[in-house]
Amino acid sequence: MTTRRKKPEDLRSARWYGIVGTRGFGHRSRTAQMGYTREDYQGKPVIAILNTWSDINPCHTHFKQRVEEVKRGVWQAGGFPVEMPALTLSEPFQKPTTMLYRNLLAMETEELLRSYPADGCVLMGGCDKTTPALLMGAVTMDLPTIFLPAGPMLRGDFRGGPLGSGSDVWKYWAELRAGKITEEDWQEIESGIARSPGHCMTMGTASTMTSAAEALGMTLAGAASIPAPDSRHAQMATNTGKRIVEMVWEDLKPSDLLTAASYDNAITTVLALSGSTNAAVHLIAMARRSGIPLTLDRFDALSRRTPVLANIRPSGKYLMEDFYYAGGLRALMGNLGDLIDVGQRTVEGRTIGEAIAGAKVWNDDVIRDRAHALVPDTGLAVLRGNLAPDGAVIKPAAAEKHLLQHTGRAVVFRDYNDLAARIDDERLDVDETCVIVLQNAGPQGAPGMPEWGQLPLPKKVLAKGVRDMVRISDARMSGTSYGACVLHVAPESYVGGPLALVRDGDRITLDVPGRKLHLHVDDAELARRKAAWKAPAPRFDRGFGALYQQHIRQANDGCDFDFLEPVNPPGGDRHEPEIH
Ligand code: FES
């Protein structure tokens, strides 16, 4: 809790600008070289603005403009803005998956803040992993921080009807493969599905994680729901710039805001949104950076009591633009009532209760009240059993109900290439009662645990009109995807988890109400298979890949690097650099 305001001489940046001798001279003369006078920065908080803009990131195209609006706010409030480009994690383009690089951006964030004269920071992100990555690094550095969410793009358009990111890609791709739409239709969808700056506008990982950041208190109130091109998004950017300066004087840091209860708020909010299963991995990693030992079991416990209130695709009907017009996240959190701990604090220096007070729902089909929930509970279920001793997750609301208790014959693919080569083969012995299993798609196996978990259905099953089957993997799934997909199986098959031991013809039971995932093979046979299993060769022998391979944790532990988890409580030893 903040007790006193900082003075100019207390600023961290004073260690760079305030010193006598050649070092201080060097910092000041080089700032003059950039066209600034002493009046521009002396005695003022230096605000690092970490901008993940890039020509290759379509979700952040407006960040060139938004960063100017943040700077305007910083100048107005008496701060000194310094834009710092940071690694962009562009979901559509970065291969094999942005998840391979989430921890690299987290490391970059931490080291940028440590090594430069930052007093506080604004984090500009939104496209999927950029949100957890930036926050993980900033939480560890524990300087005053505000997250600026990119905002969702506008609804897609196809012949006057809305299109949703991801969800409609899977839907129409299945229709194309089943011969229900033409190649011309498909191309028209391609040009209309993403028609403005901003992140995916379904309840994918981006909307999920930016909403989680707001529920944690790390954004200005209402920030996460504003569509990217809306002028109110630009106003929010300026207000973010103004507020961060004040936060530096108040010394209001992430460690003052992030508690076990604020993480419960974030999880509850994600569940009420029917958010992406990816949130389980990211929030565990973020919480552990905060020194909070969050586990999958907490997600399952909160899921049992949390209704799904947001009627947003892929679980519901609408898109983020509709959600904003219906009242946005503040209204949704208001409808959650006593499920939210309103006493938790936010970057605004007030409580969550004060931040959401007075929020109204303008369309009660988009944002439901608890009496008219879309799904009464269980937005996410955590499964365990001999196939997933350390846990696996499923999003029941996105699956066809008859599959939530199902036993079927396994059809196993050893990796994604094997799946791609054989899934549509007419000779494949598969029908809709089978369970499709993909191995080697986890954190080490793929590598990077890509969003392959919505495994494609065999063409011959699709042709019968079937649109869902039980599918199991150690991969993740895009939040925009749907289906009876069991994900994040831990430990993963590549390191010898039981998923590696499944063979064609084994029977597998998925029991969501019972939270079970069971392989009907006795222990003696499993032990024989394990003894015969050979560890695959390492995928990397140098570079970041080798570092990743040596230190990545499993999905149930948040996939952070073991050496990045805090040794000291956040806000403790920040390992400030010496300045000579
Ligand atoms: Fe950037 Fe979906 S591609 S959020």
Coordinates of C-alpha atoms and ligand atoms in Angstrom, one line a residue:
M1 CA 0.0 0.0 0.0
T2 CA 1.4 3.4 -1.0
T3 CA 2.0 5.7 1.9
R4 CA 3.9 8.6 0.5
R5 CA 4.5 10.4 -2.7
K6 CA 7.9 10.2 -4.4
K7 CA 10.1 13.2 -4.8
P8 CA 12.0 13.9 -8.0
E9 CA 15.3 12.8 -6.3
D10 CA 13.6 9.5 -5.5
L11 CA 13.0 8.7 -9.1
R12 CA 14.8 5.7 -10.5
S13 CA 15.8 7.7 -13.5
A14 CA 17.6 10.2 -11.2
R15 CA 20.3 7.5 -11.1
W16 CA 20.9 8.2 -14.8
Y17 CA 20.1 11.9 -15.1
G18 CA 21.0 13.2 -11.6
I19 CA 24.5 12.1 -11.2
V20 CA 27.6 14.3 -11.5
G21 CA 30.6 13.4 -13.6
T22 CA 31.0 12.0 -17.1
R23 CA 28.2 9.4 -16.8
G24 CA 25.5 12.0 -16.0
F25 CA 27.0 14.2 -18.6
G26 CA 26.8 11.4 -21.2
H27 CA 23.1 10.7 -20.4
R28 CA 22.1 14.4 -20.6
S29 CA 24.2 15.3 -23.6
R30 CA 22.8 12.3 -25.5
T31 CA 19.2 13.3 -24.5
A32 CA 20.1 16.7 -25.9
Q33 CA 21.2 15.0 -29.1
M34 CA 17.7 13.7 -29.5
G35 CA 16.4 17.3 -29.4
Y36 CA 15.3 17.6 -25.8
T37 CA 16.2 20.3 -23.3
R38 CA 16.7 19.7 -19.6
E39 CA 13.2 21.2 -18.9
D40 CA 11.8 18.3 -20.9
Y41 CA 13.0 15.6 -18.6
Q42 CA 14.6 17.0 -15.5
G43 CA 12.9 15.8 -12.3
K44 CA 10.1 14.1 -14.3
P45 CA 9.1 10.5 -14.4
V46 CA 10.6 8.7 -17.4
I47 CA 7.8 6.6 -18.8
A48 CA 8.9 3.6 -21.0
I49 CA 6.2 2.8 -23.5
L50 CA 6.8 -0.7 -24.7
N51 CA 5.3 -0.9 -28.2
T52 CA 4.8 -4.2 -29.9
W53 CA 3.9 -2.5 -33.2
S54 CA 5.3 -4.2 -36.3
D55 CA 4.7 -4.3 -40.1
I56 CA 4.0 -8.0 -39.6
N57 CA 1.4 -7.7 -36.8
P58 CA -2.0 -6.9 -38.3
C59 CA -3.6 -6.6 -34.8
H60 CA -1.3 -3.7 -33.8
T61 CA -1.3 -1.6 -36.9
H62 CA -2.9 1.3 -35.0
F63 CA -0.1 1.3 -32.4
K64 CA 2.0 3.8 -34.4
Q65 CA -0.8 6.3 -33.8
R66 CA -1.8 5.1 -30.3
V67 CA 1.7 5.6 -29.0
E68 CA 1.6 9.3 -30.0
E69 CA -1.6 9.5 -27.9
V70 CA 0.0 7.8 -24.9
K71 CA 2.9 10.3 -25.2
R72 CA 0.5 13.2 -25.4
G73 CA -1.0 12.1 -22.0
V74 CA 2.5 11.6 -20.5
W75 CA 3.6 15.1 -21.6
Q76 CA 0.4 16.6 -20.3
A77 CA 0.8 15.0 -16.9
G78 CA 4.4 16.2 -16.6
G79 CA 6.3 13.0 -17.5
F80 CA 8.9 12.2 -20.1
P81 CA 7.8 9.5 -22.6
V82 CA 10.3 7.2 -24.2
E83 CA 9.0 4.7 -26.7
M84 CA 10.7 1.4 -26.8
P85 CA 10.0 -1.1 -29.6
A86 CA 9.6 -4.6 -28.2
L87 CA 9.4 -8.0 -29.9
T88 CA 6.1 -8.5 -31.7
L89 CA 4.3 -11.9 -31.4
S90 CA 2.1 -11.9 -34.5
E91 CA -0.3 -14.8 -34.2
P92 CA -0.9 -15.4 -37.8
F93 CA 2.7 -15.2 -39.1
Q94 CA 5.1 -16.4 -36.4
K95 CA 6.0 -20.1 -36.7
P96 CA 5.9 -22.6 -35.4
T97 CA 3.9 -20.7 -32.8
T98 CA 4.0 -17.4 -30.9
M99 CA 4.0 -19.5 -27.7
L100 CA 7.5 -20.5 -28.4
Y101 CA 8.5 -16.9 -28.0
R102 CA 6.2 -15.7 -25.2
N103 CA 8.9 -16.1 -22.6
L104 CA 11.4 -14.3 -24.9
L105 CA 9.2 -11.2 -24.9
A106 CA 8.7 -11.5 -21.2
M107 CA 12.5 -11.6 -20.8
E108 CA 12.9 -8.6 -23.1
T109 CA 10.3 -6.6 -21.2
E110 CA 12.0 -7.3 -17.9
E111 CA 15.4 -6.4 -19.2
L112 CA 14.3 -3.3 -21.1
L113 CA 12.8 -2.0 -17.9
R114 CA 15.8 -3.0 -15.8
S115 CA 18.6 -1.7 -18.0
Y116 CA 17.1 1.7 -19.1
P117 CA 16.1 4.7 -16.9
A118 CA 12.4 3.8 -16.6
D119 CA 10.3 5.0 -13.7
G120 CA 7.1 3.5 -14.9
C121 CA 5.8 1.8 -18.0
V122 CA 2.9 1.5 -20.4
L123 CA 2.7 -1.9 -22.1
M124 CA 1.1 -1.9 -25.5
G125 CA -0.2 -5.3 -26.5
G126 CA -3.2 -7.3 -27.4
C127 CA -2.5 -10.0 -30.0
D128 CA -2.7 -13.2 -28.0
K129 CA 0.7 -13.9 -26.2
T130 CA 1.7 -10.2 -26.2
T131 CA -0.5 -9.6 -23.2
P132 CA 0.8 -12.3 -20.8
A133 CA 4.4 -11.8 -22.0
L134 CA 4.5 -8.1 -21.4
L135 CA 2.8 -8.5 -18.0
M136 CA 5.0 -11.3 -16.9
G137 CA 8.1 -9.2 -17.5
A138 CA 6.6 -6.1 -15.9
V139 CA 5.3 -8.0 -12.9
T140 CA 8.8 -9.3 -12.3
M141 CA 10.4 -5.8 -12.6
D142 CA 7.6 -4.3 -10.5
L143 CA 7.8 -0.7 -11.7
P144 CA 4.5 1.2 -11.8
T145 CA 2.8 -0.3 -14.9
I146 CA -0.4 0.1 -17.0
F147 CA -1.4 -2.3 -19.7
L148 CA -2.9 -0.7 -22.8
P149 CA -5.0 -3.3 -24.6
A150 CA -5.0 -3.1 -28.4
G151 CA -8.8 -3.5 -28.6
P152 CA -10.8 -5.8 -30.8
M153 CA -11.2 -5.3 -34.5
L154 CA -14.6 -4.5 -36.0
R155 CA -17.0 -7.4 -36.9
G156 CA -16.1 -9.2 -40.1
D157 CA -18.6 -8.9 -43.0
F158 CA -19.8 -11.5 -45.5
R159 CA -22.8 -10.5 -47.7
G160 CA -24.3 -8.4 -44.9
G161 CA -23.8 -10.9 -42.1
P162 CA -21.1 -10.8 -39.4
L163 CA -18.0 -13.0 -39.6
G164 CA -16.0 -13.9 -36.5
S165 CA -12.2 -14.3 -36.4
G166 CA -11.1 -17.9 -36.3
S167 CA -14.6 -19.4 -35.5
D168 CA -15.9 -18.7 -39.0
V169 CA -12.7 -19.8 -40.6
W170 CA -13.1 -23.2 -39.0
K171 CA -16.8 -23.2 -39.8
Y172 CA -16.6 -22.3 -43.4
W173 CA -13.5 -24.4 -44.0
A174 CA -15.5 -27.4 -42.9
E175 CA -18.3 -26.3 -45.2
L176 CA -15.8 -26.0 -48.1
R177 CA -14.4 -29.4 -47.5
A178 CA -17.9 -30.8 -47.3
G179 CA -18.7 -29.1 -50.6
K180 CA -21.4 -26.8 -49.2
I181 CA -19.7 -23.5 -50.3
T182 CA -17.6 -22.6 -53.4
E183 CA -14.0 -21.5 -53.7
E184 CA -15.4 -18.0 -54.7
D185 CA -17.4 -17.8 -51.5
W186 CA -14.3 -18.8 -49.6
Q187 CA -12.3 -16.0 -51.2
E188 CA -15.0 -13.4 -50.4
I189 CA -14.8 -14.5 -46.8
E190 CA -11.0 -14.1 -46.9
S191 CA -11.3 -10.5 -47.9
G192 CA -14.0 -9.5 -45.4
I193 CA -13.2 -11.3 -42.2
A194 CA -10.5 -8.9 -40.9
R195 CA -11.4 -5.4 -41.9
S196 CA -9.9 -3.0 -39.3
P197 CA -6.9 -2.7 -36.9
G198 CA -7.3 -4.6 -33.7
H199 CA -7.1 -8.1 -32.3
C200 CA -9.4 -11.0 -33.0
M201 CA -13.0 -10.0 -32.2
T202 CA -14.3 -13.3 -31.0
M203 CA -13.6 -14.5 -27.5
G204 CA -10.2 -15.8 -28.5
T205 CA -7.0 -15.6 -26.4
A206 CA -6.6 -11.9 -27.2
S207 CA -10.0 -10.8 -25.9
T208 CA -9.6 -13.3 -23.0
M209 CA -6.3 -12.0 -21.9
T210 CA -6.9 -8.3 -22.3
S211 CA -10.1 -8.8 -20.3
A212 CA -8.1 -10.7 -17.7
A213 CA -5.6 -7.8 -17.5
E214 CA -8.5 -5.4 -16.8
A215 CA -10.1 -7.8 -14.2
L216 CA -6.7 -7.9 -12.5
G217 CA -6.8 -4.1 -12.3
M218 CA -3.9 -3.6 -14.7
T219 CA -5.7 -1.4 -17.2
L220 CA -7.9 1.7 -17.0
A221 CA -11.5 0.8 -16.3
G222 CA -13.4 -0.4 -19.4
A223 CA -10.2 -0.3 -21.5
A224 CA -10.3 -3.9 -22.8
S225 CA -13.6 -3.8 -24.6
I226 CA -13.2 -0.7 -26.7
P227 CA -12.9 -1.6 -30.4
A228 CA -9.5 -0.6 -31.8
P229 CA -10.6 2.0 -34.4
D230 CA -13.1 3.7 -32.0
S231 CA -12.1 7.3 -31.0
R232 CA -12.7 6.3 -27.4
H233 CA -9.8 3.9 -27.8
A234 CA -7.6 6.9 -28.6
Q235 CA -9.0 8.8 -25.6
M236 CA -8.2 5.8 -23.4
A237 CA -4.6 5.8 -24.7
T238 CA -4.1 9.4 -23.7
N239 CA -5.7 8.8 -20.3
T240 CA -3.3 5.9 -19.8
G241 CA -0.4 8.2 -20.5
K242 CA -1.7 10.7 -18.0
R243 CA -2.4 8.1 -15.3
I244 CA 1.0 6.3 -15.4
V245 CA 2.8 9.6 -14.5
E246 CA 0.7 9.9 -11.4
M247 CA 1.2 6.2 -10.6
V248 CA 5.0 6.8 -10.5
W249 CA 4.6 9.6 -7.9
E250 CA 2.3 7.4 -5.9
D251 CA 4.7 4.5 -6.3
L252 CA 1.7 2.2 -7.2
K253 CA 3.2 -1.0 -8.4
P254 CA 1.9 -4.4 -9.7
S255 CA 2.9 -5.9 -6.3
D256 CA 0.4 -3.5 -4.7
L257 CA -2.4 -4.7 -6.9
L258 CA -1.9 -8.4 -7.7
T259 CA -3.1 -10.7 -5.0
A260 CA -4.6 -14.2 -4.9
A261 CA -8.0 -12.5 -4.8
S262 CA -7.3 -10.4 -7.9
Y263 CA -6.2 -13.6 -9.8
D264 CA -9.5 -15.1 -8.7
N265 CA -11.3 -12.1 -10.2
A266 CA -9.4 -12.6 -13.4
I267 CA -10.2 -16.3 -13.6
T268 CA -13.9 -15.7 -12.7
T269 CA -14.1 -13.1 -15.4
V270 CA -12.5 -15.3 -18.0
L271 CA -14.9 -18.1 -17.1
A272 CA -17.9 -15.8 -17.3
L273 CA -16.7 -14.7 -20.8
S274 CA -16.3 -18.4 -21.7
G275 CA -12.7 -17.3 -22.5
S276 CA -9.9 -19.2 -24.1
T277 CA -8.4 -22.2 -22.4
N278 CA -5.1 -20.6 -23.0
A279 CA -5.9 -18.4 -20.0
A280 CA -5.1 -21.4 -17.8
V281 CA -1.5 -21.5 -19.0
H282 CA -0.9 -17.7 -19.0
L283 CA -2.6 -16.8 -15.7
I284 CA -0.7 -19.6 -13.9
A285 CA 2.6 -18.2 -15.3
M286 CA 1.6 -14.6 -14.5
A287 CA 0.5 -15.4 -10.9
R288 CA 3.6 -17.3 -10.2
R289 CA 5.6 -14.3 -11.3
S290 CA 3.6 -12.5 -8.6
G291 CA 4.6 -15.1 -6.0
I292 CA 1.1 -16.6 -6.0
P293 CA 1.1 -20.4 -6.3
L294 CA -1.9 -20.7 -8.7
T295 CA -2.8 -24.2 -9.9
L296 CA -5.3 -25.7 -12.4
D297 CA -7.4 -26.9 -9.5
R298 CA -8.3 -23.2 -8.7
F299 CA -9.7 -22.9 -12.2
D300 CA -11.8 -26.0 -11.8
A301 CA -13.1 -24.8 -8.4
L302 CA -14.1 -21.3 -9.6
S303 CA -15.5 -22.9 -12.8
R304 CA -18.0 -24.9 -10.7
R305 CA -19.6 -21.7 -9.4
T306 CA -19.2 -19.3 -12.3
P307 CA -21.9 -18.9 -14.9
V308 CA -21.1 -18.0 -18.5
L309 CA -22.7 -14.5 -19.0
A310 CA -21.1 -13.3 -22.2
N311 CA -23.0 -14.4 -25.4
I312 CA -19.9 -14.2 -27.6
R313 CA -18.5 -16.6 -30.2
P314 CA -17.3 -19.2 -30.3
S315 CA -19.5 -20.3 -27.3
G316 CA -22.2 -17.8 -28.1
K317 CA -23.7 -15.6 -30.8
Y318 CA -22.2 -12.1 -30.8
L319 CA -18.8 -10.4 -31.3
M320 CA -16.6 -8.1 -29.2
E321 CA -18.0 -5.0 -30.9
D322 CA -21.5 -6.0 -29.8
F323 CA -20.1 -6.7 -26.3
Y324 CA -18.7 -3.1 -26.1
Y325 CA -22.0 -1.6 -27.2
A326 CA -23.9 -3.8 -24.7
G327 CA -21.8 -2.3 -21.8
G328 CA -18.5 -4.1 -22.0
L329 CA -16.5 -5.8 -19.3
R330 CA -17.5 -3.4 -16.5
A331 CA -21.1 -4.4 -17.0
L332 CA -20.3 -8.0 -17.1
M333 CA -18.2 -7.8 -13.9
G334 CA -21.1 -5.9 -12.4
N335 CA -23.5 -8.8 -13.2
L336 CA -21.1 -11.3 -11.5
G337 CA -22.0 -9.6 -8.2
D338 CA -20.5 -11.4 -5.2
L339 CA -18.4 -13.6 -7.4
I340 CA -16.0 -10.7 -7.8
D341 CA -13.9 -9.4 -4.9
V342 CA -14.7 -5.7 -5.3
G343 CA -12.1 -4.7 -2.7
Q344 CA -9.2 -5.4 -5.0
R345 CA -7.3 -2.3 -6.3
T346 CA -6.6 -1.1 -9.8
V347 CA -4.0 1.0 -11.6
E348 CA -6.5 3.9 -11.1
G349 CA -5.8 3.8 -7.4
R350 CA -9.3 2.9 -6.6
T351 CA -11.1 -0.5 -6.0
I352 CA -12.6 -2.7 -8.7
G353 CA -15.9 -2.1 -7.0
E354 CA -15.5 1.7 -7.7
A355 CA -14.3 1.0 -11.2
I356 CA -17.4 -1.0 -12.2
A357 CA -19.9 1.0 -10.1
G358 CA -22.7 2.3 -12.3
A359 CA -22.0 0.2 -15.3
K360 CA -25.1 -0.7 -17.1
V361 CA -26.1 -3.5 -19.5
W362 CA -27.6 -2.1 -22.7
N363 CA -28.4 -5.4 -24.3
D364 CA -29.2 -8.3 -22.0
D365 CA -28.9 -10.9 -24.7
V366 CA -25.3 -10.1 -25.2
I367 CA -24.4 -9.7 -21.5
R368 CA -26.7 -12.0 -19.5
D369 CA -27.6 -11.7 -15.9
R370 CA -27.0 -14.7 -13.6
A371 CA -30.7 -15.8 -13.8
H372 CA -30.4 -16.0 -17.6
A373 CA -26.8 -17.4 -17.9
L374 CA -25.8 -18.9 -21.2
V375 CA -24.4 -21.8 -19.3
P376 CA -25.0 -22.2 -15.6
D377 CA -21.4 -23.2 -14.7
T378 CA -18.3 -25.1 -15.9
G379 CA -16.9 -22.8 -18.6
L380 CA -13.8 -24.8 -18.2
A381 CA -13.1 -28.3 -16.7
V382 CA -9.9 -29.7 -15.5
L383 CA -9.6 -33.4 -16.2
R384 CA -7.3 -36.0 -14.6
G385 CA -6.7 -39.7 -14.9
N386 CA -4.1 -42.2 -16.0
L387 CA -3.9 -40.3 -19.4
A388 CA -3.3 -36.9 -17.8
P389 CA -1.9 -37.3 -14.3
D390 CA -0.9 -33.6 -14.1
G391 CA -4.1 -32.5 -15.7
A392 CA -5.8 -31.5 -19.0
V393 CA -8.5 -29.0 -19.8
I394 CA -11.6 -28.9 -21.9
K395 CA -14.1 -26.1 -22.6
P396 CA -17.4 -27.9 -22.3
A397 CA -19.5 -25.0 -23.6
A398 CA -17.7 -25.2 -27.0
A399 CA -18.4 -29.0 -27.3
E400 CA -21.5 -30.9 -28.5
K401 CA -23.2 -32.1 -25.3
H402 CA -23.5 -35.8 -26.2
L403 CA -19.7 -36.0 -26.3
L404 CA -19.1 -34.8 -22.7
Q405 CA -19.4 -38.4 -21.5
H406 CA -18.0 -40.7 -24.2
T407 CA -16.0 -43.8 -24.6
G408 CA -14.4 -44.6 -27.9
R409 CA -11.6 -46.3 -29.8
A410 CA -8.4 -44.3 -30.2
V411 CA -7.1 -43.4 -33.6
V412 CA -3.6 -42.2 -33.0
F413 CA -1.3 -39.8 -34.9
R414 CA 2.3 -39.6 -33.9
D415 CA 2.7 -35.9 -34.9
Y416 CA 1.0 -33.2 -36.9
N417 CA 2.6 -34.2 -40.2
D418 CA 1.3 -37.7 -39.7
L419 CA -2.2 -36.3 -39.0
A420 CA -2.1 -34.0 -42.0
A421 CA -1.0 -37.0 -44.2
R422 CA -3.6 -39.5 -43.1
I423 CA -6.7 -37.8 -41.7
D424 CA -8.5 -37.6 -45.0
D425 CA -7.4 -41.0 -46.3
E426 CA -10.5 -43.0 -47.2
R427 CA -8.7 -46.1 -45.9
L428 CA -8.3 -44.7 -42.4
D429 CA -10.3 -46.9 -40.0
V430 CA -12.3 -44.1 -38.2
D431 CA -15.9 -43.1 -37.6
E432 CA -17.6 -40.5 -35.4
T433 CA -17.5 -42.6 -32.3
C434 CA -13.7 -42.8 -32.3
V435 CA -11.3 -40.6 -30.2
I436 CA -8.7 -38.8 -32.3
V437 CA -5.4 -38.6 -30.5
L438 CA -2.5 -36.4 -31.5
Q439 CA 0.9 -36.9 -29.9
N440 CA 4.0 -34.7 -29.8
A441 CA 2.2 -31.3 -29.9
G442 CA 3.2 -30.0 -26.4
P443 CA 5.6 -27.5 -25.1
Q444 CA 8.7 -29.6 -26.0
G445 CA 7.1 -31.8 -28.6
A446 CA 5.8 -29.5 -31.3
P447 CA 7.8 -27.4 -30.0
G448 CA 6.0 -24.5 -28.4
M449 CA 2.6 -26.1 -27.8
P450 CA 0.9 -24.7 -30.8
E451 CA -2.8 -24.2 -31.2
W452 CA -3.3 -27.5 -33.0
G453 CA -5.7 -28.9 -30.5
Q454 CA -8.9 -28.4 -32.6
L455 CA -7.8 -31.5 -34.7
P456 CA -9.5 -31.7 -38.1
L457 CA -12.3 -34.2 -38.5
P458 CA -11.8 -36.9 -41.2
K459 CA -13.4 -35.9 -44.5
K460 CA -15.6 -39.0 -44.6
V461 CA -17.0 -38.2 -41.1
L462 CA -17.7 -34.6 -42.2
A463 CA -19.5 -35.8 -45.3
K464 CA -22.0 -37.5 -43.0
G465 CA -22.9 -34.1 -41.5
V466 CA -20.9 -34.8 -38.3
R467 CA -19.2 -31.6 -36.9
D468 CA -17.7 -32.7 -33.6
M469 CA -15.7 -35.7 -32.2
V470 CA -13.7 -36.2 -29.0
R471 CA -10.1 -35.2 -29.7
I472 CA -7.2 -35.3 -27.3
S473 CA -3.7 -33.7 -27.5
D474 CA -1.0 -32.0 -25.5
A475 CA -1.4 -28.9 -27.7
R476 CA -3.4 -25.8 -27.0
M477 CA -6.4 -24.6 -28.9
S478 CA -7.2 -21.2 -30.2
G479 CA -9.9 -19.5 -28.1
T480 CA -11.8 -19.0 -31.4
S481 CA -12.0 -22.7 -31.9
Y482 CA -14.7 -25.1 -30.7
G483 CA -15.3 -28.8 -30.3
A484 CA -14.9 -31.6 -27.8
C485 CA -11.2 -31.1 -27.6
V486 CA -9.2 -32.2 -24.6
L487 CA -6.1 -30.0 -24.4
H488 CA -2.9 -29.3 -22.5
V489 CA -2.5 -33.0 -21.5
A490 CA 0.3 -33.1 -18.9
P491 CA 2.9 -34.4 -18.8
E492 CA 3.2 -34.2 -22.6
S493 CA 3.9 -37.2 -24.8
Y494 CA 7.4 -35.9 -26.0
V495 CA 8.8 -36.2 -22.5
G496 CA 7.2 -39.7 -22.0
G497 CA 3.8 -38.7 -20.6
P498 CA 1.1 -41.4 -20.8
L499 CA -0.2 -39.8 -24.0
A500 CA 2.9 -41.2 -25.7
L501 CA 1.8 -44.7 -24.8
V502 CA -1.6 -44.7 -26.5
R503 CA -2.0 -47.0 -29.5
D504 CA -4.7 -47.4 -32.2
G505 CA -7.6 -49.4 -30.9
D506 CA -7.1 -48.6 -27.2
R507 CA -10.4 -47.4 -25.5
I508 CA -10.5 -44.0 -23.9
T509 CA -13.2 -42.5 -21.7
L510 CA -13.9 -38.8 -21.4
D511 CA -16.1 -38.0 -18.5
V512 CA -16.4 -34.2 -18.0
P513 CA -19.0 -34.3 -15.1
G514 CA -16.6 -36.8 -13.4
R515 CA -13.5 -34.7 -14.5
K516 CA -11.9 -37.9 -15.7
L517 CA -9.8 -38.9 -18.7
H518 CA -9.1 -42.6 -18.6
L519 CA -7.1 -44.9 -20.9
H520 CA -8.5 -48.5 -20.6
V521 CA -5.1 -50.2 -20.6
D522 CA -3.9 -51.9 -17.4
D523 CA -0.9 -50.7 -15.4
A524 CA 1.3 -53.7 -16.3
E525 CA 0.7 -53.1 -20.1
L526 CA 1.4 -49.4 -19.7
A527 CA 4.6 -50.2 -17.8
R528 CA 5.7 -52.5 -20.7
R529 CA 4.9 -49.8 -23.2
K530 CA 6.8 -47.2 -21.1
A531 CA 9.9 -49.5 -20.9
A532 CA 9.8 -49.8 -24.7
W533 CA 9.4 -46.0 -25.3
K534 CA 12.4 -44.1 -26.5
A535 CA 12.9 -40.5 -25.8
P536 CA 13.1 -38.5 -29.1
A537 CA 16.3 -36.6 -29.9
P538 CA 16.4 -33.0 -28.7
R539 CA 14.9 -30.6 -31.3
F540 CA 17.5 -27.9 -30.9
D541 CA 21.3 -27.9 -30.4
R542 CA 21.8 -24.1 -30.2
G543 CA 20.2 -20.7 -29.7
F544 CA 17.0 -19.7 -28.1
G545 CA 15.5 -23.1 -29.0
A546 CA 18.1 -24.9 -26.9
L547 CA 17.5 -22.5 -24.0
Y548 CA 13.7 -23.1 -24.3
Q549 CA 14.1 -26.9 -24.4
Q550 CA 16.2 -27.0 -21.3
H551 CA 14.0 -24.7 -19.2
I552 CA 10.4 -24.8 -20.3
R553 CA 7.9 -26.0 -17.7
Q554 CA 4.9 -28.1 -18.5
A555 CA 1.4 -26.7 -19.3
N556 CA 0.0 -27.2 -15.8
D557 CA 2.9 -25.1 -14.5
G558 CA 2.2 -22.3 -17.0
C559 CA 5.1 -23.0 -19.4
D560 CA 7.4 -20.4 -17.9
F561 CA 11.1 -20.9 -17.8
D562 CA 12.2 -22.5 -14.5
F563 CA 14.9 -19.8 -14.0
L564 CA 12.4 -16.9 -14.5
E565 CA 10.1 -17.9 -11.6
P566 CA 10.8 -15.5 -8.7
V567 CA 13.5 -16.2 -6.3
N568 CA 12.5 -13.3 -4.2
P569 CA 9.0 -11.9 -3.7
P570 CA 8.2 -9.4 -6.5
G571 CA 9.3 -5.9 -5.4
G572 CA 12.2 -7.5 -3.6
D573 CA 15.6 -7.5 -5.1
R574 CA 15.2 -6.1 -8.6
H575 CA 18.9 -6.4 -9.4
E576 CA 19.3 -2.8 -10.4
P577 CA 22.2 -2.3 -12.7
E578 CA 25.3 -0.4 -11.5
I579 CA 25.8 2.9 -13.3
H580 CA 29.4 3.8 -14.0
Ligands
FES1 FE1 -3.8 -11.2 -33.4 FE2 -5.9 -13.1 -33.3 S1 -4.3 -12.8 -34.8 S2 -5.3 -11.6 -31.9

